């Protein structure tokens, strides 16, 4: 079993170009090289693991929005020198510090993410070497590629302080020379400079003998001589000694850090490689996001089902998605169609998407796609004429096919372009059929393209072989680059030649030389293509109609639900309105109950019991939804006793039992009740159903007993009378009474006054008056209710 896919197929399928694009997303040279060295694996579990790593990196980047920093220097030579106990330079030690910092940042940024689905990535963090003490010490001690901090060691700090003091003394001494009137006359310039790391002064050449000291240099013209005065020679010697001590101390510090790095060398190498590997995983995730790739299902059963696959190396704005399947019902797929129609691209698409999936790179296709793990992928694509080996195109193809035949197994993918081409068509088609049978018997998965009619016929009559055709415009014969499974396409060579401008008589001459069998077979294919297109049009129209009907049905359903909701809200609003009306009376009853309680404290418990009973009766009032306005047939003419009228304010009908022309009202019997109604509120109608329907119904206790339009309060105490009157008024409202009689007697007039004072404050009383002659006069109060 091969460990890797053969290199020739990787080159033909341009796998290296995919890796180069991924490498652009890395942050270091070693990570880039890690990506460029990726090889597709041939083991299902390993391929699934690589895919899962990319999925987890994708989650970290785009779900948790964490983008680790992988920037590193090249470390191979540095770590190799450290392993040999060599002393590293400031620059090299600083690079080690940057590696430690990157390892720490990568570890911390990923480890802090609270997610159980990235455990594989987190496991890789265990290979990162974290040494905070060494990292901090390096950054505190090494300031740059050639600079060590004063704080690197106490000795270095002390030496540098001494150097500063010595420098100040020397400058102070030289300044005293330059300010002296006698000495300054000998100087070319009034400044202090250095030669050979020693302080000197520029003296005019003609005054060399007047200045005692050591000559270190002279100008190019010879006009200036640089002299170290004897007075500062010892000081310069002291300074040189301190500088030597400084260099020795820096060397000791660098050696100290080098030893630390040497001891941690293996851990640092592991961390260096691990950071690069994790960087390569994140580069795959970024690239997969860039090409809109998806994690697909992998299998080792040889099943390939690519849905809406796009070749990653073709411009995203121009690429045409291709769906192609293999390995389930058939192991061999024959792709037909005109030249430049996309057959070769479809072959390469299957190959490159398979290689990407086997490398943990999400291929640009639907997430519902399936790709197989193959032991090897063999390709015979393109013109492989080899001039150096004196091989023709056909010979080169045959050499390649011979190699494939000798190495192919049942778990291989074969991608063969124009099988049997480059030689005599009859012999070539026979050879192609023979090779297809060989590969079919081997059980490998084969996709081949062809123009041979013999192969098209062979695929139609042979089990285990399916056809797929590249689509084209039937009017212009221009390719659409769409692959249609289960369909064979004609090469359309003569039609394309005509469209390109070849003289018509040449094309017709060629057409006349075609065999009758060839013409008949092409006509069958073209007829099948026309039928397929017609069926496709019908299918698309049916889909449109189906989607439209679903849309209309959904809209109707939503409208119905909205209407029902509005109806329910309206009903609830009507019920609430009626209930609110009654709640006022219940509140009044509660107030009376409190008054009764106070009375009971001085009287008996019977009054409290009676009050509670009346309160319960009020609470039993039930509210029904308001009935819709009743329809009726009106009759013109004056209203007379015995007529049936419709009462607008009650939304009901009743029988007129009395008329008062003076007051312009009438007594109307509605069901078992009789009430006074204004004539203007009545309309004479045709006799209809006289069933009593009112907006508000009462409990059985109210509806079953006869109601009197008169209450007698004679002989009752004032508080008792008012309590009973209040309850009576509530009952009158429940029975839709508009007018009642309150009998209180004449007597002293105390009860009459209390009753009328009460009626003044009652919210349900419209007006009241004393009875007239024949009605009881001052012993009776006539009450009109609202």
XYZ file of C-alpha atoms in Angstrom:
786
model
C 0.000 0.000 0.000
C 1.420 3.349 -1.057
C 2.098 5.867 1.676
C 1.466 8.904 -0.492
C -0.328 9.839 -3.694
C 2.157 9.653 -6.569
C 3.922 12.911 -7.398
C 2.999 12.896 -11.078
C -0.711 13.035 -10.296
C -0.147 15.814 -7.757
C 1.627 17.842 -10.441
C -0.995 17.199 -13.138
C -3.823 18.177 -10.785
C -1.876 21.331 -9.755
C -1.952 20.398 -6.084
C 1.194 22.473 -5.517
C -0.656 25.633 -6.600
C -3.278 25.022 -3.930
C -0.557 24.639 -1.294
C 1.145 27.824 -2.503
C -2.093 29.769 -2.015
C -2.490 28.339 1.486
C 1.144 29.192 2.311
C 0.343 32.871 1.708
C -1.780 32.736 4.871
C 1.133 31.662 7.125
C 3.286 33.936 9.325
C 6.740 32.362 9.193
C 9.126 30.672 6.801
C 8.925 27.331 8.598
C 5.091 27.422 8.560
C 5.170 28.184 4.836
C 7.503 25.232 4.264
C 5.265 23.076 6.453
C 2.302 23.873 4.192
C 4.266 23.315 0.981
C 5.301 19.872 2.236
C 1.732 18.700 2.973
C 0.884 15.381 1.321
C -2.630 13.920 1.018
C -3.021 11.050 3.457
C -4.422 7.677 2.420
C -5.931 6.651 5.759
C -9.556 7.470 6.606
C -9.074 8.165 10.328
C -6.040 10.363 9.631
C -7.917 12.300 6.945
C -10.866 12.786 9.291
C -8.500 14.005 12.022
C -6.934 16.581 9.671
C -10.386 17.741 8.612
C -11.444 18.048 12.259
C -8.369 20.170 13.059
C -9.292 22.566 10.252
C -12.886 22.671 11.513
C -11.694 23.557 15.016
C -9.360 26.268 13.699
C -12.308 27.599 11.699
C -14.384 27.761 14.910
C -11.620 29.592 16.779
C -11.172 32.160 14.000
C -14.737 32.835 12.934
C -16.942 31.802 15.874
C -14.822 32.869 18.838
C -13.076 35.632 16.828
C -9.655 34.693 18.192
C -6.729 35.123 15.771
C -3.492 33.827 17.361
C -0.183 35.448 16.388
C 2.263 32.956 14.833
C 5.075 35.335 13.765
C 8.540 33.774 14.305
C 12.115 34.146 13.042
C 14.027 31.379 11.320
C 15.441 29.334 14.177
C 16.994 26.217 12.661
C 20.628 27.450 12.631
C 20.305 29.161 16.034
C 18.964 26.056 17.765
C 21.540 23.916 15.969
C 24.346 26.155 17.284
C 22.849 26.099 20.766
C 22.753 22.306 20.736
C 26.533 22.406 20.059
C 27.119 24.576 23.174
C 28.070 27.594 21.072
C 27.687 31.105 22.518
C 24.863 32.941 20.823
C 24.843 36.609 19.866
C 22.434 39.226 21.190
C 20.379 38.982 17.991
C 20.158 35.197 18.222
C 19.182 35.248 21.896
C 16.544 37.862 21.121
C 15.056 35.561 18.439
C 14.804 32.813 21.040
C 12.939 35.285 23.249
C 10.507 36.006 20.408
C 9.937 32.263 19.946
C 9.133 31.910 23.650
C 6.768 34.882 23.479
C 4.965 33.528 20.389
C 4.607 30.090 21.989
C 3.130 31.648 25.112
C 0.714 33.922 23.224
C -0.509 31.101 20.989
C -1.014 28.829 23.984
C -2.866 31.400 26.081
C -5.089 32.780 23.318
C -6.415 29.324 22.382
C -6.409 27.720 25.830
C -8.649 30.419 27.335
C -11.483 29.568 24.897
C -14.194 27.703 26.787
C -15.307 25.145 24.208
C -15.363 21.352 24.297
C -15.307 21.153 20.489
C -11.689 22.339 20.057
C -10.005 19.715 22.228
C -7.804 18.409 19.375
C -6.284 21.854 18.824
C -5.834 22.295 22.568
C -3.997 18.956 22.723
C -1.402 20.364 20.288
C -0.711 23.177 22.753
C 0.974 20.656 25.055
C 3.946 20.655 22.644
C 4.549 24.381 23.137
C 7.407 25.271 25.492
C 6.518 28.035 27.956
C 9.313 29.539 30.116
C 8.188 32.887 31.464
C 11.335 33.377 33.530
C 13.707 32.889 30.586
C 11.484 34.968 28.261
C 11.273 37.888 30.672
C 14.966 37.695 31.483
C 15.889 37.866 27.785
C 13.681 40.885 27.124
C 14.956 42.647 30.236
C 18.638 41.993 29.433
C 18.824 42.193 25.605
C 17.640 45.521 24.228
C 18.516 44.995 20.584
C 20.528 42.942 18.134
C 23.757 44.519 19.477
C 22.797 45.996 22.810
C 22.771 44.567 26.314
C 20.898 46.354 29.084
C 22.710 47.864 32.068
C 20.423 45.747 34.238
C 21.641 42.489 32.713
C 23.929 42.083 35.746
C 25.066 44.187 38.744
C 28.674 43.941 37.575
C 27.843 45.322 34.119
C 25.907 48.184 35.651
C 28.849 49.043 37.944
C 31.374 48.883 35.087
C 29.266 51.155 32.872
C 28.892 53.658 35.707
C 32.702 53.692 36.061
C 33.062 54.176 32.306
C 30.732 57.154 32.469
C 32.736 58.715 35.308
C 35.991 58.175 33.415
C 34.550 59.674 30.232
C 33.425 62.730 32.137
C 36.888 63.217 33.650
C 38.586 62.973 30.268
C 36.194 65.442 28.656
C 36.538 67.810 31.578
C 40.338 67.709 31.276
C 40.275 68.262 27.527
C 37.816 71.095 27.883
C 40.249 72.809 30.261
C 42.903 72.640 27.515
C 40.559 74.068 24.904
C 39.520 76.966 27.130
C 43.161 77.866 27.850
C 44.209 80.862 25.733
C 47.717 79.494 25.266
C 46.655 75.976 24.197
C 43.623 76.890 22.080
C 45.856 78.773 19.625
C 47.403 75.448 18.603
C 44.038 73.769 17.791
C 42.598 73.452 14.291
C 39.072 73.189 15.763
C 37.755 73.691 19.244
C 36.401 70.143 19.688
C 37.203 66.726 21.169
C 37.154 63.608 18.928
C 38.308 59.970 19.021
C 40.900 57.960 17.163
C 41.574 54.268 17.825
C 39.022 54.399 20.656
C 41.064 57.090 22.456
C 40.216 60.735 23.045
C 42.325 63.184 20.945
C 42.361 66.867 19.959
C 42.907 68.281 16.414
C 46.202 70.245 16.384
C 47.542 72.374 13.568
C 50.478 70.558 11.963
C 52.878 73.496 12.476
C 52.305 73.297 16.263
C 52.929 69.588 16.729
C 56.034 70.126 18.777
C 54.315 72.606 21.101
C 51.729 69.986 22.230
C 53.173 67.080 24.216
C 51.388 63.819 23.553
C 50.894 60.781 21.325
C 50.084 61.259 17.634
C 47.295 58.912 16.486
C 46.313 60.237 13.063
C 46.420 63.134 10.627
C 44.048 64.567 8.076
C 44.239 63.762 4.391
C 45.736 67.174 3.641
C 48.245 66.922 6.466
C 47.069 70.221 7.899
C 45.650 68.595 11.049
C 47.319 66.158 13.436
C 45.252 64.261 16.052
C 47.162 64.165 19.326
C 46.379 62.479 22.620
C 47.784 64.878 25.277
C 50.057 63.224 27.807
C 47.836 64.492 30.622
C 44.971 62.150 29.565
C 46.982 59.111 28.423
C 46.501 57.408 31.769
C 42.852 58.318 31.769
C 42.432 56.790 28.301
C 44.276 53.690 29.472
C 41.870 53.423 32.391
C 38.927 53.852 30.028
C 40.247 51.134 27.704
C 40.574 48.811 30.661
C 36.978 49.459 31.765
C 35.742 48.823 28.218
C 37.565 45.511 28.196
C 35.874 44.612 31.474
C 32.524 45.590 29.945
C 33.082 43.303 26.942
C 34.097 40.455 29.202
C 30.957 40.891 31.317
C 28.739 41.029 28.197
C 30.411 37.854 26.975
C 29.686 36.203 30.318
C 26.016 37.290 30.112
C 25.637 35.960 26.559
C 27.269 32.713 27.608
C 24.802 32.460 30.515
C 21.793 32.831 28.228
C 23.320 30.473 25.671
C 23.646 27.768 28.316
C 20.015 28.288 29.341
C 18.932 27.920 25.728
C 21.155 24.858 25.263
C 19.468 23.088 28.178
C 16.016 23.908 26.707
C 17.073 23.275 23.106
C 14.937 20.166 22.476
C 11.861 21.800 23.994
C 12.468 24.906 21.908
C 12.775 22.842 18.713
C 9.516 21.051 19.519
C 7.786 24.350 20.250
C 9.175 25.902 17.047
C 7.828 23.067 14.914
C 4.514 22.936 16.783
C 3.838 26.632 16.337
C 4.534 26.225 12.614
C 2.202 23.189 12.430
C -0.629 24.992 14.239
C -0.030 27.995 11.955
C -0.456 25.689 8.931
C -3.776 24.427 10.312
C -5.075 27.976 10.702
C -3.806 28.784 7.197
C -5.958 25.919 5.861
C -8.959 27.326 7.722
C -8.408 30.828 6.335
C -7.965 29.510 2.797
C -11.050 27.291 3.092
C -13.043 30.333 4.191
C -11.622 32.336 1.296
C -12.753 29.819 -1.340
C -16.038 29.119 0.516
C -15.034 25.537 1.211
C -17.010 23.171 3.400
C -16.228 20.180 5.573
C -17.519 17.116 3.722
C -18.196 13.532 4.679
C -15.237 11.198 4.055
C -15.477 7.467 3.427
C -13.261 4.529 2.493
C -15.908 2.888 0.278
C -14.894 4.704 -2.878
C -18.074 6.804 -2.978
C -17.673 10.214 -4.618
C -20.675 12.542 -4.669
C -19.651 16.118 -5.418
C -22.524 18.609 -5.243
C -22.027 22.071 -6.742
C -18.247 21.661 -6.839
C -16.097 24.565 -8.065
C -12.490 24.287 -9.216
C -10.471 26.404 -6.739
C -7.983 27.610 -9.376
C -10.640 29.077 -11.682
C -11.868 32.633 -11.133
C -14.771 32.537 -8.676
C -16.724 34.915 -10.919
C -16.380 32.633 -13.952
C -16.348 29.090 -12.564
C -19.465 26.996 -13.250
C -20.455 24.612 -10.410
C -20.362 20.925 -11.338
C -22.126 18.001 -9.664
C -20.664 14.558 -10.299
C -20.992 11.152 -8.611
C -19.199 7.815 -8.745
C -18.700 4.626 -6.755
C -22.226 3.801 -5.611
C -24.212 2.325 -8.482
C -21.328 2.398 -10.948
C -17.528 2.553 -10.778
C -16.876 3.912 -14.269
C -18.058 7.267 -15.587
C -17.747 8.309 -19.248
C -17.796 12.086 -19.896
C -18.684 13.229 -23.418
C -19.119 16.577 -25.096
C -17.551 19.086 -27.469
C -13.990 20.360 -27.295
C -13.357 23.171 -24.779
C -16.647 22.183 -23.166
C -15.174 21.456 -19.732
C -14.499 17.687 -19.800
C -10.887 18.031 -18.639
C -11.822 20.564 -15.955
C -14.436 18.124 -14.632
C -11.816 15.367 -14.459
C -9.390 17.616 -12.610
C -12.179 18.855 -10.331
C -12.769 15.365 -8.941
C -9.049 14.864 -8.460
C -8.154 18.162 -6.804
C -11.190 18.187 -4.500
C -10.334 14.662 -3.375
C -6.717 15.621 -2.685
C -7.815 18.716 -0.740
C -10.175 16.692 1.448
C -7.419 14.150 2.154
C -5.152 17.015 3.299
C -7.567 18.637 5.733
C -8.419 21.429 3.267
C -12.141 22.113 2.889
C -13.053 21.746 -0.812
C -15.306 24.365 -2.473
C -18.504 22.340 -2.771
C -21.734 21.722 -0.892
C -21.400 20.462 2.693
C -23.645 17.538 1.687
C -20.971 16.243 -0.677
C -19.067 13.004 -0.091
C -15.452 12.229 -0.975
C -13.495 9.016 -0.695
C -10.064 8.201 0.724
C -8.121 6.506 -2.077
C -4.957 4.484 -1.851
C -3.655 6.326 -4.890
C -4.785 8.659 -7.651
C -3.569 8.073 -11.208
C -3.923 10.655 -13.983
C -3.431 10.566 -17.725
C -4.410 14.073 -18.713
C -3.102 16.386 -21.429
C -0.532 16.153 -24.182
C 2.496 14.421 -22.681
C 4.724 14.200 -25.758
C 8.309 13.575 -24.604
C 10.879 14.842 -27.112
C 13.891 13.832 -24.998
C 12.765 10.200 -24.942
C 11.601 10.330 -28.611
C 8.066 9.466 -27.570
C 5.013 10.601 -29.554
C 1.855 11.755 -27.871
C 0.288 8.308 -28.210
C 3.453 6.552 -27.018
C 3.691 8.856 -24.018
C 0.064 8.143 -23.107
C 0.619 4.406 -23.488
C 3.722 4.503 -21.288
C 1.664 6.236 -18.615
C -1.253 3.781 -19.006
C 1.086 0.806 -18.773
C 2.417 2.132 -15.463
C -1.139 2.623 -14.221
C -2.178 -0.905 -15.267
C 0.791 -2.351 -13.383
C 0.098 -0.454 -10.142
C -3.643 0.087 -9.973
C -5.694 -1.555 -7.207
C -9.391 -1.622 -6.371
C -8.942 1.347 -4.014
C -7.607 3.767 -6.608
C -9.040 6.698 -8.533
C -8.261 6.929 -12.262
C -8.688 10.153 -14.227
C -8.152 9.522 -17.943
C -8.547 12.248 -20.555
C -9.334 11.221 -24.165
C -8.598 7.556 -23.530
C -7.289 5.898 -26.687
C -6.634 9.203 -28.431
C -3.642 10.144 -30.581
C -3.913 7.195 -32.963
C -6.258 5.558 -35.483
C -9.852 6.131 -34.226
C -10.970 2.546 -34.816
C -7.979 1.041 -33.063
C -8.005 3.765 -30.426
C -11.677 3.170 -29.510
C -11.112 -0.603 -29.359
C -8.101 -0.072 -27.087
C -10.074 2.351 -24.913
C -12.915 -0.147 -24.437
C -10.422 -2.866 -23.546
C -8.715 -0.643 -20.964
C -12.076 0.360 -19.454
C -13.011 -3.313 -19.088
C -9.663 -3.994 -17.414
C -10.100 -1.181 -14.917
C -13.740 -2.142 -14.377
C -12.721 -5.702 -13.502
C -10.074 -4.343 -11.133
C -12.836 -2.569 -9.237
C -11.150 0.829 -9.238
C -13.046 4.080 -9.717
C -12.517 5.439 -13.244
C -13.561 8.676 -14.907
C -12.633 9.088 -18.565
C -13.513 11.546 -21.310
C -13.954 10.664 -24.960
C -15.257 11.692 -28.380
C -15.527 8.094 -29.637
C -19.070 7.024 -30.579
C -18.060 3.422 -29.904
C -17.368 4.260 -26.257
C -20.664 6.134 -25.980
C -22.511 3.086 -27.327
C -20.517 0.808 -25.040
C -21.470 2.858 -21.958
C -25.162 2.636 -22.877
C -25.234 -1.164 -23.004
C -22.753 -2.084 -20.247
C -23.661 -2.445 -16.582
C -21.546 -0.549 -14.046
C -20.784 2.278 -16.485
C -22.600 5.605 -16.484
C -22.500 8.541 -18.862
C -22.311 12.255 -18.262
C -22.383 14.938 -20.911
C -21.115 18.503 -21.033
C -24.014 20.813 -21.805
C -24.007 23.273 -24.719
C -26.328 25.846 -26.262
C -28.346 24.026 -28.970
C -28.626 27.231 -31.009
C -25.016 28.449 -30.994
C -23.327 25.175 -29.909
C -21.359 27.255 -27.400
C -20.387 25.326 -24.230
C -22.164 26.118 -20.945
C -19.598 24.114 -18.907
C -22.397 22.323 -17.054
C -22.127 18.578 -16.520
C -25.331 16.559 -16.872
C -25.252 13.144 -15.232
C -26.898 10.255 -17.128
C -26.594 12.034 -20.465
C -24.334 11.654 -23.518
C -23.348 14.707 -25.538
C -22.369 14.943 -29.150
C -18.981 16.340 -30.096
C -20.656 18.782 -32.520
C -17.402 19.163 -34.434
C -19.065 20.136 -37.728
C -21.502 22.540 -36.078
C -18.701 24.223 -34.124
C -16.575 24.481 -37.281
C -19.489 26.197 -39.042
C -20.023 28.580 -36.137
C -16.318 29.472 -36.191
C -16.536 30.425 -39.894
C -15.349 27.387 -41.868
C -16.675 27.503 -45.448
C -20.087 25.889 -45.693
C -19.280 23.634 -48.662
C -16.293 22.178 -46.801
C -18.503 21.348 -43.815
C -21.189 19.841 -46.033
C -18.562 17.769 -47.854
C -17.381 16.442 -44.487
C -20.948 15.729 -43.385
C -21.536 13.711 -46.565
C -18.585 11.493 -45.726
C -20.025 10.449 -42.377
C -21.287 6.892 -42.164
C -25.036 6.316 -41.918
C -24.503 4.682 -38.535
C -22.595 7.710 -37.259
C -25.285 10.118 -38.459
C -28.059 7.936 -36.998
C -26.328 7.686 -33.625
C -25.693 11.448 -33.471
C -29.338 12.053 -34.352
C -30.397 9.798 -31.491
C -28.197 11.742 -29.080
C -29.460 15.084 -30.392
C -33.052 13.874 -30.146
C -32.433 12.764 -26.581
C -30.891 16.159 -25.842
C -33.964 17.981 -27.195
C -36.255 15.751 -25.137
C -34.138 16.340 -22.048
C -34.232 20.111 -22.479
C -38.007 20.055 -23.029
C -38.488 17.910 -19.934
C -36.192 20.235 -17.987
C -38.280 23.238 -19.045
C -41.485 21.486 -17.940
C -39.835 20.531 -14.654
C -38.698 24.095 -14.012
C -42.190 25.432 -14.775
C -43.721 22.808 -12.491
C -41.315 23.823 -9.740
C -42.206 27.489 -10.235
C -45.938 26.683 -10.064
C -45.422 24.517 -7.001
C -43.444 27.238 -5.235
C -46.088 29.799 -6.204
C -48.895 27.611 -4.859
C -46.978 27.047 -1.630
C -46.445 30.798 -1.322
C -50.148 31.546 -1.884
C -51.176 28.829 0.569
C -48.822 30.252 3.180
C -50.151 33.768 2.611
C -53.744 32.501 2.958
C -52.857 30.656 6.137
C -51.180 33.739 7.590
C -54.181 35.901 6.655
C -56.565 33.455 8.315
C -54.451 33.348 11.460
C -54.326 37.152 11.514
C -58.121 37.400 11.114
C -58.684 34.862 13.895
C -56.312 36.782 16.148
C -58.121 40.043 15.440
C -61.485 38.349 16.076
C -60.235 36.978 19.401
C -58.909 40.385 20.459
C -62.245 41.999 19.552
C -64.201 39.408 21.518
C -61.935 39.841 24.523
C -62.310 43.597 24.274
C -66.133 43.324 24.173
C -66.181 40.958 27.147
C -63.848 43.227 29.074
C -66.064 46.248 28.357
C -69.137 44.476 29.702
C -67.245 43.184 32.723
C -65.899 46.652 33.494
C -69.469 47.946 33.531
C -70.471 45.406 36.154
C -67.324 45.867 38.226
C -68.496 49.345 39.191
C -71.554 47.821 40.852
C -69.474 45.191 42.588
C -67.209 47.899 44.008
C -70.270 49.737 45.305
C -71.523 46.526 46.897
C -68.140 46.137 48.648
C -68.485 49.626 50.083
C -71.984 48.824 51.368
C -70.655 45.600 52.844
C -68.154 47.561 54.907
C -70.941 49.804 56.163
C -73.043 46.754 57.057
C -70.107 45.312 59.007
C -70.017 48.433 61.145
C -73.771 48.124 61.742
C -73.460 44.468 62.687
C -71.090 45.387 65.484
C -74.043 47.045 67.123
C -76.790 44.742 65.760
C -77.072 41.070 64.879
C -75.244 38.782 62.468
C -78.300 38.328 60.242
C -77.657 41.620 58.428
C -74.044 40.599 57.629
C -75.194 37.248 56.307
C -77.801 38.926 54.105
C -75.220 41.394 52.756
C -72.806 38.600 51.835
C -75.591 36.725 50.085
C -76.474 39.764 47.996
C -72.774 40.374 47.185
C -72.474 36.812 45.920
C -75.512 37.275 43.698
C -73.902 40.325 42.127
C -70.691 38.358 41.572
C -72.608 35.651 39.719
C -73.437 38.042 36.899
C -72.069 36.577 33.650
C -71.009 38.594 30.636
C -71.516 37.288 27.162
C -70.132 38.637 23.956
C -72.281 41.282 22.319
C -74.548 39.890 19.660
C -74.256 41.349 16.182
C -76.892 43.860 15.206
C -80.066 42.063 14.261
C -81.552 42.458 10.840
C -85.248 43.307 10.364
C -87.752 44.422 7.740
C -89.123 47.927 8.588
C -92.779 48.997 8.048
C -93.854 52.581 7.447
C -96.641 54.117 9.562
C -97.391 55.198 13.117
C -96.660 52.853 15.973
C -99.774 51.468 17.686
C -100.438 49.183 20.649
C -99.856 45.595 19.564
C -97.212 46.424 16.956
C -93.846 44.671 16.919
C -90.992 47.180 17.009
C -87.193 47.027 16.845
C -85.502 48.870 19.727
C -82.167 50.239 18.475
C -80.675 50.899 21.930
C -81.383 47.309 23.023
C -80.591 45.699 19.663
C -83.777 43.667 20.188
C -87.449 43.584 19.289
C -90.584 43.727 21.444
C -94.369 44.229 21.522
C -95.870 47.670 22.200
C -98.281 47.402 25.184
C -98.840 51.115 25.794
C -98.224 54.520 24.254
C -97.832 57.969 25.873
C -98.089 60.456 23.020
C -97.501 63.369 25.371
C -94.119 62.055 26.498
C -93.478 60.538 23.084
C -92.644 57.183 24.609
C -94.202 53.769 24.839
C -94.196 50.673 27.002
C -92.627 47.728 25.218
C -92.682 44.136 26.373
C -89.377 42.443 25.670
C -89.659 38.802 26.588
C -91.121 38.739 30.111
C -90.029 42.307 30.847
C -91.822 45.568 30.100
C -89.900 48.820 29.800
C -90.472 52.403 28.678
C -88.782 53.335 25.399
C -88.730 56.587 23.447
C -90.801 56.382 20.247
C -87.801 57.734 18.320
C -85.836 54.624 19.452
C -88.456 52.272 17.954
C -89.024 51.103 14.411
C -92.175 49.274 13.342
C -91.171 45.989 11.731
C -92.529 42.814 10.201
C -93.295 40.205 12.853
C -90.179 38.034 13.374
C -88.806 35.681 15.975
C -89.706 37.179 19.366
C -87.145 35.297 21.393
C -85.527 37.601 23.878
C -81.808 38.129 23.258
C -80.024 40.648 25.446
C -76.412 41.682 25.722
C -76.089 40.824 29.391
C -77.507 37.725 31.055
C -77.792 37.058 34.739
C -77.433 33.987 36.880
C -80.194 31.437 37.176
C -81.281 32.975 40.444
C -82.079 36.277 38.696
C -83.498 34.894 35.465
C -85.856 32.350 37.015
C -87.759 34.530 39.481
C -90.322 37.240 38.574
C -89.069 40.803 38.884
C -91.252 43.598 40.340
C -90.946 47.146 39.019
C -91.717 48.433 42.498
C -89.903 48.294 45.851
C -91.679 48.975 49.160
C -89.466 50.515 51.870
C -92.227 51.481 54.325
C -91.423 50.477 57.953
C -87.649 50.036 57.325
C -84.871 51.976 59.024
C -83.029 54.440 56.804
C -79.783 52.370 56.550
C -81.712 49.161 55.947
C -83.911 50.840 53.336
C -80.929 52.321 51.455
C -79.119 48.965 51.455
C -82.181 47.202 50.001
C -82.719 50.039 47.490
C -79.145 49.746 46.227
C -79.527 46.001 45.673
C -82.895 46.550 44.004
C -81.407 49.104 41.576
C -78.727 46.570 40.591
C -81.404 43.956 39.907
C -83.367 46.484 37.842
C -80.300 47.131 35.679
C -79.823 43.396 35.204
C -83.449 43.164 33.959
C -83.025 46.092 31.574
C -85.600 48.211 33.381
C -85.746 51.867 32.469
C -88.213 53.021 35.140
C -89.118 51.809 38.695
C -91.298 52.880 41.648
C -89.857 53.393 45.101
C -92.596 53.337 47.816
C -91.373 55.084 50.971
C -94.619 56.521 52.324
C -95.411 60.055 53.361
C -94.864 59.945 57.166
C -92.409 62.498 58.499
C -90.553 62.669 55.189
C -87.226 61.447 56.645
C -87.171 58.227 54.606
C -88.269 60.072 51.441
C -85.412 62.588 51.820
C -82.831 59.832 52.504
C -84.008 57.918 49.403
C -83.805 60.963 47.136
C -80.366 61.949 48.524
C -79.173 58.436 47.736
C -80.663 58.612 44.210
C -78.760 61.880 43.590
C -75.389 60.115 44.013
C -76.216 56.828 42.252
C -74.331 56.448 38.929
C -77.115 54.367 37.372
C -79.949 56.857 38.047
C -80.787 59.237 35.232
C -83.567 61.184 37.033
C -86.284 60.861 39.662
C -89.556 62.597 40.667
C -92.395 62.296 43.167
C -95.424 60.398 42.052
C -98.318 62.281 40.465
C -101.943 62.000 41.155
C -102.866 58.356 40.798
C -99.197 57.244 41.158
C -98.989 57.643 44.974
C -98.050 61.315 45.016
C -95.422 62.215 47.704
C -95.412 58.676 49.108
C -93.768 57.368 45.945
C -90.651 58.343 43.956
C -90.576 57.449 40.234
C -86.955 56.660 39.149
C -85.677 56.685 35.546
C -82.538 54.538 35.068
C -79.730 55.133 32.586
